[in-house]
Amino acid sequence: MLPVSDAEATILNLVKPLDHQRDTEIVDLLAADSRILATPVTSPLDFPHWDNSAMDGYAVRYEDVQHSSEEKPTVLSIVEEIPAGYQPKSTIQAGQAARIFTGAVMPKGADTVVIQERTRQEDNRVFILTTPKLQDFVRHKASFYQAGTPLLPAGIRLNAPEIAVLAAAQCPQLNVYRRPRVAIFSTGNELVTPEKPLQPGQIVDSNQYALAALVRESGAEPLILGIVKDEPIALQEVIVHAIANADIVLSSGGVSVGDYDYVDKILESLEAKIHIRAVEMRPGKPLTVATFPTCTDAINRVYTKHSTLYFGLPGNPAAVLVTFWRFVQPVIKKLAGIAEGWEPVFLKVRSHDELRSDGKRETYIWGRLNLTDGVYEFYKAGGSHSSGNLINLAQTNALAVLPVGKTLISAGDEVQVLQIINA
């Protein structure tokens, strides 16, 4: 049974990010939200594209207005009005000014903008009532970004700010990594789908639905394979199909030591290398992690052109979510091509409630991070924290972590929490 930190290191070392040439696709900018940029972007445009005004006011020569005040205003002739989108026709000479609006091109000869609140206009004259600073409210060409230099690096997630930058840079199409494919299935004779009436001893398969949502939230594409009975032949057929079509396989159930737990034996029969069989954590002790070699061997019924990472997750619903958040989500993010920031995020916060553990295994207690008087506090979810209880997992956004040997964290004490981030 591996300590959690060793399990994490083992798992993340198995992940090879998608290839920046083979595993990419071209998408339109409007379809690029939350995608991972596969190649760096540069632009042939300067930002700003030209010198322009940051405010509504008057474009002037600083040497004309450098001694202006309310008591002794400088009077200038208005020779042109320059709205945004208009190309100035005049060159500002001594004693002249141009009425200018936010974003408009600065006219030749002008080097400063006086905001309209510090002026008074009478007919075609403007009275400058203040002494501005040289180049006040002028946004200079290329002061934000210089054409031909790196604009956005590869390996970043494209959110609204990046989409805006790319639109402004006239990048209508982008080279992004394809979404990782994650096969999902549940095992167990007792499982049924949500629309079927329950018979005695049956359980609704919630794991498949939870995992599909988690996979989508993590930026990957779920391949739903359904419920598989505890029958070795049927289970092997599904596993072979999964590893042939997915980058990651997630199965829930069948990885403990019961008579009907067949997953590990089938993986071994398919020549998988099993790296982890159990982890020193609660919930989530039974966890199988295996890899399949790159192979296109039809005789052995393994049809894959890439290395596939297999996670045999526990069957209990709370354990499924905890092990996904702890181990699988970082794997998906790293595989997807994110250059940095795919690691789990831990915070030290104050615990609002008393937290207990038997200290034998690293223990994860679910709840919420709330901001109270400017300080983050962890609130333990009410009710039972059994691995079979998924009801109080609703609205969870953090997991408190009690290390091995730690049996009590008192209310008000500091606790380490794993922040649950969907993207």
Coordinates of C-alpha atoms in Angstrom, one line a residue:
M1 CA 0.0 0.0 0.0
L2 CA 1.7 3.2 -1.2
P3 CA 1.6 6.5 0.7
V4 CA -0.4 9.1 -1.1
S5 CA 2.6 11.3 -2.1
D6 CA 4.4 8.2 -3.6
A7 CA 1.3 7.3 -5.5
E8 CA 0.9 10.8 -6.9
A9 CA 4.5 10.9 -8.0
T10 CA 4.2 7.5 -9.6
I11 CA 1.0 8.4 -11.5
L12 CA 2.2 11.8 -12.7
N13 CA 5.5 10.3 -14.0
L14 CA 3.5 7.9 -16.1
V15 CA 1.8 10.8 -18.0
K16 CA 3.2 11.9 -21.3
P17 CA 1.5 15.0 -22.6
L18 CA -0.1 15.0 -26.0
D19 CA 2.3 15.5 -29.0
H20 CA 2.3 19.1 -30.1
Q21 CA 2.4 18.0 -33.8
R22 CA 0.4 14.7 -34.0
D23 CA -2.3 15.4 -31.4
T24 CA -3.6 18.8 -32.5
E25 CA -6.4 20.3 -34.5
I26 CA -7.5 23.6 -36.0
V27 CA -10.5 25.3 -34.5
D28 CA -12.3 28.6 -35.1
L29 CA -11.7 31.3 -32.5
L30 CA -15.4 31.1 -31.3
A31 CA -14.9 27.4 -30.6
A32 CA -11.6 27.8 -28.8
D33 CA -12.9 28.6 -25.3
S34 CA -11.2 26.3 -22.7
R35 CA -9.0 24.7 -25.3
I36 CA -5.2 24.3 -24.8
L37 CA -3.0 26.3 -27.3
A38 CA -0.7 23.9 -29.1
T39 CA 1.7 26.4 -30.8
P40 CA 2.9 29.9 -29.7
V41 CA 1.1 32.8 -31.3
T42 CA 2.7 36.0 -32.6
S43 CA 1.0 38.9 -34.3
P44 CA 2.1 41.2 -37.2
L45 CA 0.2 44.0 -35.4
D46 CA 1.5 46.5 -32.9
F47 CA -0.7 47.2 -29.9
P48 CA -1.8 50.0 -29.9
H49 CA -1.7 50.0 -33.7
W50 CA -1.0 53.8 -33.6
D51 CA -0.6 56.6 -31.1
N52 CA -4.1 57.3 -29.8
S53 CA -5.9 59.2 -27.1
A54 CA -6.8 57.5 -23.8
M55 CA -9.5 60.1 -23.0
D56 CA -11.9 62.6 -24.5
G57 CA -10.3 66.0 -24.7
Y58 CA -7.9 68.1 -26.8
A59 CA -4.7 67.0 -28.6
V60 CA -2.2 69.8 -28.1
R61 CA 1.5 70.6 -28.3
Y62 CA 3.0 70.5 -24.8
E63 CA 5.2 73.5 -25.4
D64 CA 2.0 75.6 -26.0
V65 CA 0.3 74.6 -22.7
Q66 CA 3.1 74.0 -20.2
H67 CA 2.3 77.2 -18.3
S68 CA -1.5 77.0 -18.4
S69 CA -3.7 77.6 -15.3
E70 CA -7.3 78.6 -14.4
E71 CA -6.0 82.1 -13.7
K72 CA -4.0 82.3 -16.9
P73 CA -5.5 79.8 -19.4
T74 CA -3.9 79.2 -22.8
V75 CA -6.2 79.8 -25.7
L76 CA -5.9 77.6 -28.7
S77 CA -7.7 77.4 -32.1
I78 CA -9.5 74.2 -32.8
V79 CA -8.6 73.1 -36.3
E80 CA -10.1 69.6 -36.4
E81 CA -12.4 67.1 -34.7
I82 CA -11.1 63.6 -34.5
P83 CA -13.5 60.8 -33.5
A84 CA -12.5 57.2 -33.2
G85 CA -12.0 55.5 -36.6
Y86 CA -11.1 58.8 -38.3
Q87 CA -7.7 59.5 -39.9
P88 CA -6.6 63.1 -38.9
K89 CA -6.0 65.5 -41.8
S90 CA -4.3 68.3 -40.0
T91 CA -0.8 68.8 -38.4
I92 CA -1.1 70.7 -35.2
Q93 CA 0.9 73.9 -35.3
A94 CA 1.7 76.4 -32.6
G95 CA -1.4 77.8 -31.0
Q96 CA -3.6 75.0 -32.4
A97 CA -5.5 72.0 -30.9
A98 CA -7.7 69.2 -32.2
R99 CA -10.9 68.0 -30.4
I100 CA -10.2 64.3 -29.9
F101 CA -12.1 61.4 -28.5
T102 CA -11.1 58.2 -26.7
G103 CA -9.3 55.8 -29.0
A104 CA -8.9 58.3 -31.8
V105 CA -5.6 58.6 -33.7
M106 CA -3.3 61.4 -32.5
P107 CA -2.8 64.0 -35.1
K108 CA 0.7 64.9 -36.3
G109 CA 2.4 67.7 -34.3
A110 CA 0.4 66.9 -31.0
D111 CA 2.2 65.1 -28.2
T112 CA -0.2 65.6 -25.2
V113 CA -4.0 65.3 -24.5
V114 CA -5.7 67.6 -22.1
I115 CA -8.9 66.0 -20.8
Q116 CA -12.1 68.0 -21.4
E117 CA -12.8 68.4 -17.7
R118 CA -9.7 70.7 -17.5
T119 CA -10.8 72.9 -20.5
R120 CA -13.5 75.3 -21.6
Q121 CA -14.6 75.6 -25.2
E122 CA -16.0 78.7 -26.8
D123 CA -16.9 78.4 -30.5
N124 CA -13.7 77.2 -32.3
R125 CA -11.4 78.1 -29.4
V126 CA -10.5 76.0 -26.3
F127 CA -9.2 77.4 -23.0
I128 CA -6.7 75.1 -21.3
L129 CA -7.2 75.5 -17.6
T130 CA -4.4 73.3 -16.2
T131 CA -0.8 72.4 -16.8
P132 CA -0.7 68.9 -18.1
K133 CA 2.3 66.5 -18.1
L134 CA 4.1 65.9 -21.3
Q135 CA 2.4 63.0 -23.2
D136 CA -0.5 62.9 -20.8
F137 CA -3.3 60.5 -21.9
V138 CA -1.4 59.4 -25.0
R139 CA -1.2 55.7 -25.7
H140 CA 1.8 55.1 -27.8
K141 CA 2.0 52.7 -30.7
A142 CA 3.5 49.3 -29.7
S143 CA 3.5 50.3 -26.0
F144 CA 1.4 47.2 -25.1
Y145 CA 2.9 44.8 -27.6
Q146 CA 5.4 44.9 -30.4
A147 CA 4.7 43.1 -33.6
G148 CA 6.6 39.9 -34.2
T149 CA 7.4 39.2 -30.5
P150 CA 5.7 36.3 -28.6
L151 CA 2.1 37.1 -27.8
L152 CA 0.7 33.9 -26.2
P153 CA 2.8 30.8 -25.4
A154 CA 1.8 27.2 -26.1
G155 CA 0.4 25.2 -23.3
I156 CA -2.1 27.7 -21.9
R157 CA -5.8 27.3 -21.5
L158 CA -7.7 29.8 -23.6
N159 CA -10.2 31.7 -21.5
A160 CA -12.0 34.9 -22.2
P161 CA -9.0 37.3 -21.8
E162 CA -6.9 35.1 -24.2
I163 CA -9.8 34.9 -26.7
A164 CA -10.1 38.7 -26.7
V165 CA -6.3 39.1 -27.3
L166 CA -6.5 36.6 -30.2
A167 CA -9.5 38.3 -31.7
A168 CA -7.7 41.7 -31.5
A169 CA -4.6 40.1 -33.1
Q170 CA -6.7 38.8 -36.0
C171 CA -6.3 35.1 -35.3
P172 CA -9.6 33.6 -36.6
Q173 CA -8.3 30.0 -36.3
L174 CA -6.0 28.4 -33.8
N175 CA -3.9 25.2 -33.5
V176 CA -5.0 23.5 -30.2
Y177 CA -4.5 20.2 -28.6
R178 CA -7.2 17.7 -29.2
R179 CA -9.2 16.8 -26.1
P180 CA -8.0 13.7 -24.3
R181 CA -10.3 10.7 -24.7
V182 CA -11.4 9.1 -21.4
A183 CA -13.3 5.8 -21.5
I184 CA -15.6 5.3 -18.5
F185 CA -17.5 2.2 -17.3
S186 CA -18.8 0.7 -14.1
T187 CA -18.7 -2.9 -12.9
G188 CA -21.1 -4.8 -10.8
N189 CA -24.1 -7.2 -11.0
E190 CA -26.0 -5.0 -8.7
L191 CA -25.9 -1.8 -10.8
V192 CA -28.7 -0.4 -12.9
T193 CA -29.2 2.8 -14.8
P194 CA -31.2 5.7 -13.3
E195 CA -34.3 5.2 -15.4
K196 CA -34.9 1.6 -14.3
P197 CA -37.0 0.7 -11.2
L198 CA -34.9 -0.7 -8.4
Q199 CA -35.2 -4.3 -7.4
P200 CA -34.1 -5.6 -4.0
G201 CA -30.3 -5.5 -3.7
Q202 CA -29.8 -3.2 -6.7
I203 CA -28.0 0.2 -6.7
V204 CA -28.2 3.0 -9.2
D205 CA -24.9 3.5 -11.0
S206 CA -24.1 7.1 -10.1
N207 CA -20.3 6.7 -10.6
Q208 CA -20.5 6.8 -14.4
Y209 CA -22.5 10.0 -14.4
A210 CA -20.2 11.7 -11.9
L211 CA -17.1 10.6 -13.8
A212 CA -18.5 11.8 -17.1
A213 CA -19.2 15.2 -15.6
L214 CA -15.8 15.4 -14.0
V215 CA -14.0 14.4 -17.2
R216 CA -15.9 17.1 -19.2
E217 CA -15.1 19.7 -16.5
S218 CA -11.4 18.8 -16.7
G219 CA -11.4 19.5 -20.5
A220 CA -11.5 15.9 -21.8
E221 CA -14.0 13.9 -23.9
P222 CA -15.8 11.1 -22.1
L223 CA -16.5 7.8 -23.9
I224 CA -19.4 6.2 -22.0
L225 CA -19.2 2.4 -22.1
G226 CA -22.0 1.6 -19.6
I227 CA -22.4 -1.0 -16.9
V228 CA -20.4 -4.3 -17.2
K229 CA -21.5 -7.3 -15.2
D230 CA -19.0 -9.1 -13.0
E231 CA -18.2 -11.6 -15.7
P232 CA -14.5 -12.0 -16.8
I233 CA -15.2 -12.4 -20.5
A234 CA -17.5 -9.4 -20.8
L235 CA -15.2 -7.3 -18.7
Q236 CA -12.1 -8.2 -20.8
E237 CA -14.0 -7.3 -24.0
V238 CA -14.8 -3.9 -22.6
I239 CA -11.3 -3.2 -21.3
V240 CA -9.8 -4.2 -24.7
H241 CA -12.2 -1.8 -26.5
A242 CA -11.5 1.0 -24.0
I243 CA -7.7 0.9 -24.3
A244 CA -8.0 0.8 -28.1
N245 CA -10.0 4.0 -28.2
A246 CA -9.0 6.1 -25.2
D247 CA -6.0 7.8 -23.7
I248 CA -7.2 7.1 -20.2
V249 CA -9.6 4.4 -18.9
L250 CA -11.7 4.8 -15.8
S251 CA -13.5 1.9 -14.3
S252 CA -15.2 1.9 -11.0
G253 CA -15.5 -1.2 -8.8
G254 CA -13.9 -4.6 -9.1
V255 CA -10.5 -3.6 -7.8
S256 CA -10.7 -4.9 -4.2
V257 CA -10.0 -8.4 -3.0
G258 CA -13.5 -9.9 -3.2
D259 CA -14.4 -13.0 -5.2
Y260 CA -16.0 -10.9 -7.9
D261 CA -13.2 -8.4 -8.3
Y262 CA -11.7 -9.4 -11.6
V263 CA -10.1 -6.2 -12.9
D264 CA -6.5 -6.7 -11.8
K265 CA -6.4 -10.3 -13.1
I266 CA -7.7 -9.2 -16.5
L267 CA -5.2 -6.4 -16.7
E268 CA -2.4 -8.8 -16.1
S269 CA -3.8 -11.2 -18.7
L270 CA -3.6 -8.3 -21.2
E271 CA 0.0 -7.7 -20.3
A272 CA -0.6 -4.4 -18.6
K273 CA 2.0 -3.2 -16.1
I274 CA 0.3 -2.6 -12.8
H275 CA 2.0 0.2 -10.9
I276 CA -0.3 0.7 -8.0
R277 CA -2.8 -1.7 -6.3
A278 CA -3.7 0.2 -3.1
V279 CA -3.1 3.6 -1.6
E280 CA -2.7 4.6 2.0
M281 CA -5.7 6.9 2.0
R282 CA -9.3 7.1 3.2
P283 CA -11.5 6.9 1.2
G284 CA -9.9 5.4 -1.8
K285 CA -7.6 2.6 -0.6
P286 CA -8.4 0.2 -3.4
L287 CA -6.9 1.9 -6.5
T288 CA -5.4 0.2 -9.4
V289 CA -3.1 2.1 -11.8
A290 CA -1.8 0.3 -14.9
T291 CA -0.3 1.1 -18.3
F292 CA -0.5 -0.7 -21.6
P293 CA 2.4 -0.8 -24.0
T294 CA 2.1 0.9 -27.4
C295 CA 0.8 -2.0 -29.5
T296 CA -1.2 -3.0 -32.5
D297 CA -1.2 -6.7 -31.9
A298 CA -4.5 -8.2 -33.2
I299 CA -3.5 -11.7 -31.9
N300 CA -3.4 -10.5 -28.4
R301 CA -6.6 -8.4 -29.0
V302 CA -4.9 -5.2 -27.9
Y303 CA -5.5 -2.5 -30.5
T304 CA -3.9 0.8 -29.6
K305 CA -1.4 3.1 -31.2
H306 CA -0.7 5.0 -28.0
S307 CA 0.1 4.2 -24.4
T308 CA -3.1 4.1 -22.4
L309 CA -3.3 4.8 -18.6
Y310 CA -5.8 2.7 -16.7
F311 CA -7.4 3.7 -13.4
G312 CA -9.3 1.1 -11.6
L313 CA -11.2 3.3 -9.1
P314 CA -13.1 2.1 -6.0
G315 CA -16.8 1.3 -6.3
N316 CA -18.0 3.5 -3.4
P317 CA -19.2 6.9 -4.8
A318 CA -17.4 9.1 -2.3
A319 CA -14.2 7.2 -2.9
V320 CA -14.6 7.6 -6.7
L321 CA -14.9 11.4 -6.5
V322 CA -12.1 11.8 -4.0
T323 CA -9.6 9.6 -6.0
F324 CA -10.6 11.5 -9.2
W325 CA -9.9 14.9 -7.6
R326 CA -6.7 13.7 -6.0
F327 CA -5.1 11.7 -8.9
V328 CA -7.1 11.7 -12.1
Q329 CA -7.8 15.4 -12.7
P330 CA -4.1 16.4 -12.6
V331 CA -3.4 13.6 -15.0
I332 CA -6.0 14.8 -17.5
K333 CA -4.7 18.3 -17.3
K334 CA -1.1 17.3 -17.8
L335 CA -2.0 15.0 -20.7
A336 CA -4.0 17.7 -22.3
G337 CA -0.9 19.8 -22.9
I338 CA -1.2 22.4 -20.1
A339 CA 2.4 23.6 -19.6
E340 CA 1.9 24.5 -15.9
G341 CA -0.8 24.7 -13.3
W342 CA -2.0 21.1 -13.6
E343 CA -0.8 20.1 -10.2
P344 CA -3.3 19.7 -7.3
V345 CA -3.8 23.0 -5.4
F346 CA -3.4 22.8 -1.7
L347 CA -4.1 25.7 0.7
K348 CA -3.6 26.2 4.4
V349 CA -6.9 27.6 5.9
R350 CA -8.7 27.7 9.2
S351 CA -11.1 24.9 10.0
H352 CA -14.5 26.0 11.2
D353 CA -15.3 22.5 12.5
E354 CA -13.5 19.8 14.5
L355 CA -12.0 17.2 12.2
R356 CA -11.2 13.6 13.2
S357 CA -9.4 10.6 11.8
D358 CA -8.1 7.3 13.2
G359 CA -4.6 8.4 12.0
K360 CA -3.9 5.1 10.2
R361 CA -4.3 6.5 6.7
E362 CA -4.2 9.9 5.0
T363 CA -7.8 11.0 5.4
Y364 CA -9.9 13.2 3.1
I365 CA -12.9 15.0 4.6
W366 CA -15.1 16.8 2.1
G367 CA -16.7 20.2 2.6
R368 CA -16.6 23.8 1.5
L369 CA -14.2 26.7 1.5
N370 CA -16.0 29.9 2.6
L371 CA -14.6 33.4 2.9
T372 CA -15.4 34.7 6.4
D373 CA -14.3 38.1 7.5
G374 CA -11.6 38.1 4.8
V375 CA -10.2 34.7 5.9
Y376 CA -10.9 31.3 4.2
E377 CA -12.4 28.7 6.4
F378 CA -13.1 25.1 5.8
Y379 CA -16.6 23.9 6.7
K380 CA -17.1 20.2 7.0
A381 CA -20.1 18.7 5.2
G382 CA -22.8 17.6 7.6
G383 CA -23.8 14.0 8.0
S384 CA -21.9 10.8 7.6
H385 CA -18.5 10.7 5.9
S386 CA -18.8 7.1 4.8
S387 CA -17.3 6.3 1.4
G388 CA -20.7 5.0 0.4
N389 CA -22.5 8.3 1.2
L390 CA -22.6 10.6 -1.8
I391 CA -25.5 12.8 -0.6
N392 CA -23.4 15.2 1.4
L393 CA -20.9 15.5 -1.4
A394 CA -23.2 18.0 -3.1
Q395 CA -21.7 21.5 -3.2
T396 CA -18.3 20.2 -2.2
N397 CA -15.4 22.5 -3.3
A398 CA -12.6 21.3 -1.0
L399 CA -11.2 18.3 0.8
A400 CA -9.5 18.7 4.2
V401 CA -6.4 16.5 4.5
L402 CA -5.5 14.8 7.7
P403 CA -2.1 13.2 7.4
V404 CA -1.1 9.8 8.7
G405 CA -0.8 10.0 12.5
K406 CA -3.0 13.0 12.8
T407 CA -6.2 12.2 14.7
L408 CA -7.7 15.6 15.5
I409 CA -7.8 19.1 14.2
S410 CA -9.7 21.3 16.5
A411 CA -12.1 24.0 15.4
G412 CA -10.2 27.2 14.7
D413 CA -6.9 25.3 13.9
E414 CA -5.1 25.4 10.6
V415 CA -5.8 22.6 8.1
Q416 CA -4.4 21.8 4.7
V417 CA -7.2 21.5 2.0
L418 CA -7.2 20.3 -1.5
Q419 CA -9.1 22.9 -3.6
I420 CA -11.4 21.4 -6.1
I421 CA -11.1 23.3 -9.4
N422 CA -13.2 22.3 -12.3
A423 CA -11.0 23.8 -15.0

